[in-house]
Amino acid sequence: MKIINRLLYLLLMSITPAKKKYFWCELFYKVKFGRNVNIIGFPRWASEAYLITIGNDVTITHHVVFHTHDGGVRVFRNNFPGINVYGKITIGNNVFIGSDTIIMPNVSIGNNVVIGSGSVVSRSIPDNVVAVGIPARAVKSIKEYRENCLKKGMILPPDLSRKEKEEFIKQELN
């Protein structure tokens, strides 16, 4: 991408709300998005981002990296000029991808999935699981995760100011 386009992309992403950032990713990188996709921060899209398909109700957080090619084949180019290996990435519906996750080529992430921060997704992840680690693997069902969240979590009243939210959380944790 030309430097001007890259700067324009970064500027537009920095001033656009999370629920609307997908528009710039589609325009500049040709990523295919479903409905209600939230992009928090700046993901790194592969040079072949047109190989990425993202479903409905997906959240992509800070510094998620999408790789659609195997750059390591460069070591074979003296013997096999022009060799390249590409793979699609498919993200299902109702998926949360934690910060600093790396998603490798030829991977599908199922529906109703949470990918933990810092994971490396190098093989496909089935539906209805929480997957974490290097390489990412399913560690619990989404049902178990929901039950744990309901036990440990708190439900904040709607429309709290930042200060009210801070006070509410501090009070709940004491």
PDB file of C-alpha atoms in Angstrom:
ATOM      1  CA  MET A   1       0.000   0.000   0.000  1.00  0.00           C
ATOM      2  CA  LYS A   2       1.346   3.409  -0.859  1.00  0.00           C
ATOM      3  CA  ILE A   3       2.469   5.510   2.105  1.00  0.00           C
ATOM      4  CA  ILE A   4      -0.299   8.096   1.563  1.00  0.00           C
ATOM      5  CA  ASN A   5      -2.976   5.376   1.590  1.00  0.00           C
ATOM      6  CA  ARG A   6      -1.453   3.835   4.732  1.00  0.00           C
ATOM      7  CA  LEU A   7      -1.450   7.207   6.523  1.00  0.00           C
ATOM      8  CA  LEU A   8      -5.013   7.890   5.408  1.00  0.00           C
ATOM      9  CA  TYR A   9      -6.080   4.440   6.643  1.00  0.00           C
ATOM     10  CA  LEU A  10      -4.459   5.022  10.051  1.00  0.00           C
ATOM     11  CA  LEU A  11      -6.040   8.466  10.368  1.00  0.00           C
ATOM     12  CA  LEU A  12      -9.502   7.220   9.429  1.00  0.00           C
ATOM     13  CA  MET A  13      -9.215   4.220  11.781  1.00  0.00           C
ATOM     14  CA  SER A  14      -8.164   6.480  14.659  1.00  0.00           C
ATOM     15  CA  ILE A  15     -11.212   8.742  14.353  1.00  0.00           C
ATOM     16  CA  THR A  16     -13.828   6.088  13.548  1.00  0.00           C
ATOM     17  CA  PRO A  17     -15.884   4.306  16.258  1.00  0.00           C
ATOM     18  CA  ALA A  18     -15.150   0.573  16.705  1.00  0.00           C
ATOM     19  CA  LYS A  19     -18.477  -0.488  15.177  1.00  0.00           C
ATOM     20  CA  LYS A  20     -17.703   1.363  11.930  1.00  0.00           C
ATOM     21  CA  LYS A  21     -13.974   0.588  11.419  1.00  0.00           C
ATOM     22  CA  TYR A  22     -14.733  -2.452   9.275  1.00  0.00           C
ATOM     23  CA  PHE A  23     -15.688  -0.063   6.457  1.00  0.00           C
ATOM     24  CA  TRP A  24     -12.108   1.211   6.095  1.00  0.00           C
ATOM     25  CA  CYS A  25     -10.709  -2.328   6.294  1.00  0.00           C
ATOM     26  CA  GLU A  26     -13.022  -3.387   3.467  1.00  0.00           C
ATOM     27  CA  LEU A  27     -12.137  -0.346   1.392  1.00  0.00           C
ATOM     28  CA  PHE A  28      -8.357  -0.402   1.861  1.00  0.00           C
ATOM     29  CA  TYR A  29      -7.686  -4.135   2.311  1.00  0.00           C
ATOM     30  CA  LYS A  30     -10.675  -5.961   0.734  1.00  0.00           C
ATOM     31  CA  VAL A  31     -11.453  -7.991   3.877  1.00  0.00           C
ATOM     32  CA  LYS A  32     -14.967  -9.505   3.742  1.00  0.00           C
ATOM     33  CA  PHE A  33     -17.053  -8.613   6.819  1.00  0.00           C
ATOM     34  CA  GLY A  34     -20.426  -9.709   8.184  1.00  0.00           C
ATOM     35  CA  ARG A  35     -22.693  -7.476  10.262  1.00  0.00           C
ATOM     36  CA  ASN A  36     -21.898  -5.881  13.619  1.00  0.00           C
ATOM     37  CA  VAL A  37     -18.113  -6.278  13.544  1.00  0.00           C
ATOM     38  CA  ASN A  38     -16.191  -4.315  16.188  1.00  0.00           C
ATOM     39  CA  ILE A  39     -12.544  -3.479  15.602  1.00  0.00           C
ATOM     40  CA  ILE A  40     -10.737  -2.121  18.636  1.00  0.00           C
ATOM     41  CA  GLY A  41      -7.361  -0.593  17.829  1.00  0.00           C
ATOM     42  CA  PHE A  42      -5.413  -1.482  14.708  1.00  0.00           C
ATOM     43  CA  PRO A  43      -5.314  -5.063  13.474  1.00  0.00           C
ATOM     44  CA  ARG A  44      -2.570  -6.031  11.010  1.00  0.00           C
ATOM     45  CA  TRP A  45      -4.055  -7.398   7.818  1.00  0.00           C
ATOM     46  CA  ALA A  46      -2.111  -9.726   5.551  1.00  0.00           C
ATOM     47  CA  SER A  47      -0.976  -8.526   2.152  1.00  0.00           C
ATOM     48  CA  GLU A  48      -3.599 -10.921   0.733  1.00  0.00           C
ATOM     49  CA  ALA A  49      -6.385  -9.699   3.037  1.00  0.00           C
ATOM     50  CA  TYR A  50      -8.955 -10.557   0.364  1.00  0.00           C
ATOM     51  CA  LEU A  51      -8.485 -14.160   1.604  1.00  0.00           C
ATOM     52  CA  ILE A  52      -9.993 -13.217   5.002  1.00  0.00           C
ATOM     53  CA  THR A  53     -13.721 -13.632   5.727  1.00  0.00           C
ATOM     54  CA  ILE A  54     -15.180 -12.461   9.042  1.00  0.00           C
ATOM     55  CA  GLY A  55     -18.700 -13.392  10.189  1.00  0.00           C
ATOM     56  CA  ASN A  56     -21.365 -11.501  12.126  1.00  0.00           C
ATOM     57  CA  ASP A  57     -21.011 -10.182  15.688  1.00  0.00           C
ATOM     58  CA  VAL A  58     -17.217 -10.440  15.799  1.00  0.00           C
ATOM     59  CA  THR A  59     -14.872  -8.372  17.977  1.00  0.00           C
ATOM     60  CA  ILE A  60     -11.238  -8.003  16.941  1.00  0.00           C
ATOM     61  CA  THR A  61      -9.113  -6.348  19.620  1.00  0.00           C
ATOM     62  CA  HIS A  62      -5.746  -4.581  19.706  1.00  0.00           C
ATOM     63  CA  HIS A  63      -2.840  -5.819  17.595  1.00  0.00           C
ATOM     64  CA  VAL A  64      -4.438  -8.959  16.153  1.00  0.00           C
ATOM     65  CA  VAL A  65      -2.320 -10.187  13.222  1.00  0.00           C
ATOM     66  CA  PHE A  66      -3.730 -12.062  10.219  1.00  0.00           C
ATOM     67  CA  HIS A  67      -1.260 -14.068   8.057  1.00  0.00           C
ATOM     68  CA  THR A  68      -2.544 -15.464   4.769  1.00  0.00           C
ATOM     69  CA  HIS A  69       0.794 -16.630   3.421  1.00  0.00           C
ATOM     70  CA  ASP A  70       3.839 -18.610   4.504  1.00  0.00           C
ATOM     71  CA  GLY A  71       6.763 -16.229   4.144  1.00  0.00           C
ATOM     72  CA  GLY A  72       9.213 -18.964   5.117  1.00  0.00           C
ATOM     73  CA  VAL A  73       9.113 -20.427   1.596  1.00  0.00           C
ATOM     74  CA  ARG A  74      11.565 -17.677   0.699  1.00  0.00           C
ATOM     75  CA  VAL A  75      14.361 -20.111   1.647  1.00  0.00           C
ATOM     76  CA  PHE A  76      13.350 -22.307  -1.335  1.00  0.00           C
ATOM     77  CA  ARG A  77      13.219 -19.583  -3.981  1.00  0.00           C
ATOM     78  CA  ASN A  78      16.751 -20.206  -5.266  1.00  0.00           C
ATOM     79  CA  ASN A  79      15.592 -23.683  -6.335  1.00  0.00           C
ATOM     80  CA  PHE A  80      11.912 -22.873  -6.951  1.00  0.00           C
ATOM     81  CA  PRO A  81      11.608 -19.264  -8.152  1.00  0.00           C
ATOM     82  CA  GLY A  82       8.190 -17.783  -7.508  1.00  0.00           C
ATOM     83  CA  ILE A  83       7.102 -20.393  -4.946  1.00  0.00           C
ATOM     84  CA  ASN A  84       4.402 -19.139  -2.597  1.00  0.00           C
ATOM     85  CA  VAL A  85       1.999 -20.750  -0.145  1.00  0.00           C
ATOM     86  CA  TYR A  86      -1.317 -19.023   0.574  1.00  0.00           C
ATOM     87  CA  GLY A  87      -4.290 -19.920   2.745  1.00  0.00           C
ATOM     88  CA  LYS A  88      -7.684 -18.495   3.624  1.00  0.00           C
ATOM     89  CA  ILE A  89      -8.764 -17.379   7.098  1.00  0.00           C
ATOM     90  CA  THR A  90     -12.433 -17.740   8.026  1.00  0.00           C
ATOM     91  CA  ILE A  91     -13.867 -16.354  11.275  1.00  0.00           C
ATOM     92  CA  GLY A  92     -17.370 -17.562  12.239  1.00  0.00           C
ATOM     93  CA  ASN A  93     -20.194 -15.685  13.954  1.00  0.00           C
ATOM     94  CA  ASN A  94     -20.177 -14.422  17.543  1.00  0.00           C
ATOM     95  CA  VAL A  95     -16.406 -14.538  17.995  1.00  0.00           C
ATOM     96  CA  PHE A  96     -14.110 -12.532  20.280  1.00  0.00           C
ATOM     97  CA  ILE A  97     -10.402 -12.391  19.375  1.00  0.00           C
ATOM     98  CA  GLY A  98      -8.190 -11.187  22.230  1.00  0.00           C
ATOM     99  CA  SER A  99      -5.350  -8.714  21.832  1.00  0.00           C
ATOM    100  CA  ASP A 100      -2.003  -9.727  20.339  1.00  0.00           C
ATOM    101  CA  THR A 101      -3.424 -12.899  18.787  1.00  0.00           C
ATOM    102  CA  ILE A 102      -1.789 -14.230  15.620  1.00  0.00           C
ATOM    103  CA  ILE A 103      -3.961 -16.087  13.123  1.00  0.00           C
ATOM    104  CA  MET A 104      -2.106 -18.220  10.586  1.00  0.00           C
ATOM    105  CA  PRO A 105      -3.178 -19.234   7.045  1.00  0.00           C
ATOM    106  CA  ASN A 106      -5.594 -22.113   6.350  1.00  0.00           C
ATOM    107  CA  VAL A 107      -7.470 -21.592   9.623  1.00  0.00           C
ATOM    108  CA  SER A 108     -11.183 -21.505  10.414  1.00  0.00           C
ATOM    109  CA  ILE A 109     -12.488 -20.262  13.741  1.00  0.00           C
ATOM    110  CA  GLY A 110     -15.970 -21.603  14.487  1.00  0.00           C
ATOM    111  CA  ASN A 111     -19.075 -19.905  15.825  1.00  0.00           C
ATOM    112  CA  ASN A 112     -19.419 -18.812  19.476  1.00  0.00           C
ATOM    113  CA  VAL A 113     -15.689 -18.795  20.153  1.00  0.00           C
ATOM    114  CA  VAL A 114     -13.397 -16.773  22.417  1.00  0.00           C
ATOM    115  CA  ILE A 115      -9.713 -16.663  21.459  1.00  0.00           C
ATOM    116  CA  GLY A 116      -7.575 -15.659  24.447  1.00  0.00           C
ATOM    117  CA  SER A 117      -5.067 -12.820  24.255  1.00  0.00           C
ATOM    118  CA  GLY A 118      -1.624 -13.706  22.931  1.00  0.00           C
ATOM    119  CA  SER A 119      -2.740 -16.935  21.284  1.00  0.00           C
ATOM    120  CA  VAL A 120      -1.329 -18.285  18.034  1.00  0.00           C
ATOM    121  CA  VAL A 121      -4.102 -19.883  16.001  1.00  0.00           C
ATOM    122  CA  SER A 122      -2.284 -22.296  13.709  1.00  0.00           C
ATOM    123  CA  ARG A 123      -5.088 -24.842  13.240  1.00  0.00           C
ATOM    124  CA  SER A 124      -8.842 -24.612  13.019  1.00  0.00           C
ATOM    125  CA  ILE A 125     -10.895 -24.041  16.176  1.00  0.00           C
ATOM    126  CA  PRO A 126     -14.321 -25.745  16.513  1.00  0.00           C
ATOM    127  CA  ASP A 127     -17.613 -24.083  17.490  1.00  0.00           C
ATOM    128  CA  ASN A 128     -18.558 -23.236  21.090  1.00  0.00           C
ATOM    129  CA  VAL A 129     -15.147 -23.180  22.787  1.00  0.00           C
ATOM    130  CA  VAL A 130     -12.635 -20.919  24.482  1.00  0.00           C
ATOM    131  CA  ALA A 131      -9.210 -21.433  22.892  1.00  0.00           C
ATOM    132  CA  VAL A 132      -5.915 -20.110  24.256  1.00  0.00           C
ATOM    133  CA  GLY A 133      -2.211 -20.717  24.017  1.00  0.00           C
ATOM    134  CA  ILE A 134       0.613 -21.322  21.589  1.00  0.00           C
ATOM    135  CA  PRO A 135      -0.650 -23.083  19.636  1.00  0.00           C
ATOM    136  CA  ALA A 136      -4.232 -22.189  20.507  1.00  0.00           C
ATOM    137  CA  ARG A 137      -6.310 -25.106  21.723  1.00  0.00           C
ATOM    138  CA  ALA A 138      -9.757 -25.464  23.253  1.00  0.00           C
ATOM    139  CA  VAL A 139      -9.549 -25.291  27.064  1.00  0.00           C
ATOM    140  CA  LYS A 140     -13.253 -25.120  27.949  1.00  0.00           C
ATOM    141  CA  SER A 141     -16.658 -24.920  26.394  1.00  0.00           C
ATOM    142  CA  ILE A 142     -18.338 -21.599  25.841  1.00  0.00           C
ATOM    143  CA  LYS A 143     -21.042 -22.781  28.272  1.00  0.00           C
ATOM    144  CA  GLU A 144     -18.441 -23.305  31.040  1.00  0.00           C
ATOM    145  CA  TYR A 145     -16.957 -19.896  30.274  1.00  0.00           C
ATOM    146  CA  ARG A 146     -20.394 -18.224  30.470  1.00  0.00           C
ATOM    147  CA  GLU A 147     -21.102 -19.892  33.837  1.00  0.00           C
ATOM    148  CA  ASN A 148     -17.723 -18.708  35.201  1.00  0.00           C
ATOM    149  CA  CYS A 149     -18.356 -15.178  33.941  1.00  0.00           C
ATOM    150  CA  LEU A 150     -21.803 -15.071  35.554  1.00  0.00           C
ATOM    151  CA  LYS A 151     -20.304 -16.183  38.894  1.00  0.00           C
ATOM    152  CA  LYS A 152     -17.357 -13.748  38.832  1.00  0.00           C
ATOM    153  CA  GLY A 153     -18.761 -10.904  36.764  1.00  0.00           C
ATOM    154  CA  MET A 154     -20.847  -7.876  37.540  1.00  0.00           C
ATOM    155  CA  ILE A 155     -23.638  -6.256  35.586  1.00  0.00           C
ATOM    156  CA  LEU A 156     -23.131  -2.511  35.332  1.00  0.00           C
ATOM    157  CA  PRO A 157     -26.105  -0.179  35.173  1.00  0.00           C
ATOM    158  CA  PRO A 158     -26.497   1.358  31.721  1.00  0.00           C
ATOM    159  CA  ASP A 159     -25.306   4.872  30.884  1.00  0.00           C
ATOM    160  CA  LEU A 160     -22.806   5.322  33.725  1.00  0.00           C
ATOM    161  CA  SER A 161     -20.339   8.161  33.388  1.00  0.00           C
ATOM    162  CA  ARG A 162     -16.668   7.206  33.492  1.00  0.00           C
ATOM    163  CA  LYS A 163     -16.429   8.337  37.125  1.00  0.00           C
ATOM    164  CA  GLU A 164     -19.628   6.495  38.116  1.00  0.00           C
ATOM    165  CA  LYS A 165     -18.329   3.361  36.430  1.00  0.00           C
ATOM    166  CA  GLU A 166     -15.051   3.609  38.347  1.00  0.00           C
ATOM    167  CA  GLU A 167     -16.873   4.037  41.649  1.00  0.00           C
ATOM    168  CA  PHE A 168     -19.262   1.177  40.913  1.00  0.00           C
ATOM    169  CA  ILE A 169     -16.451  -1.253  40.033  1.00  0.00           C
ATOM    170  CA  LYS A 170     -14.362  -0.292  43.078  1.00  0.00           C
ATOM    171  CA  GLN A 171     -17.364  -0.751  45.349  1.00  0.00           C
ATOM    172  CA  GLU A 172     -18.206  -4.158  43.832  1.00  0.00           C
ATOM    173  CA  LEU A 173     -14.621  -5.398  44.202  1.00  0.00           C
ATOM    174  CA  ASN A 174     -14.321  -4.369  47.884  1.00  0.00           C
TER     175      ASN A 174
END
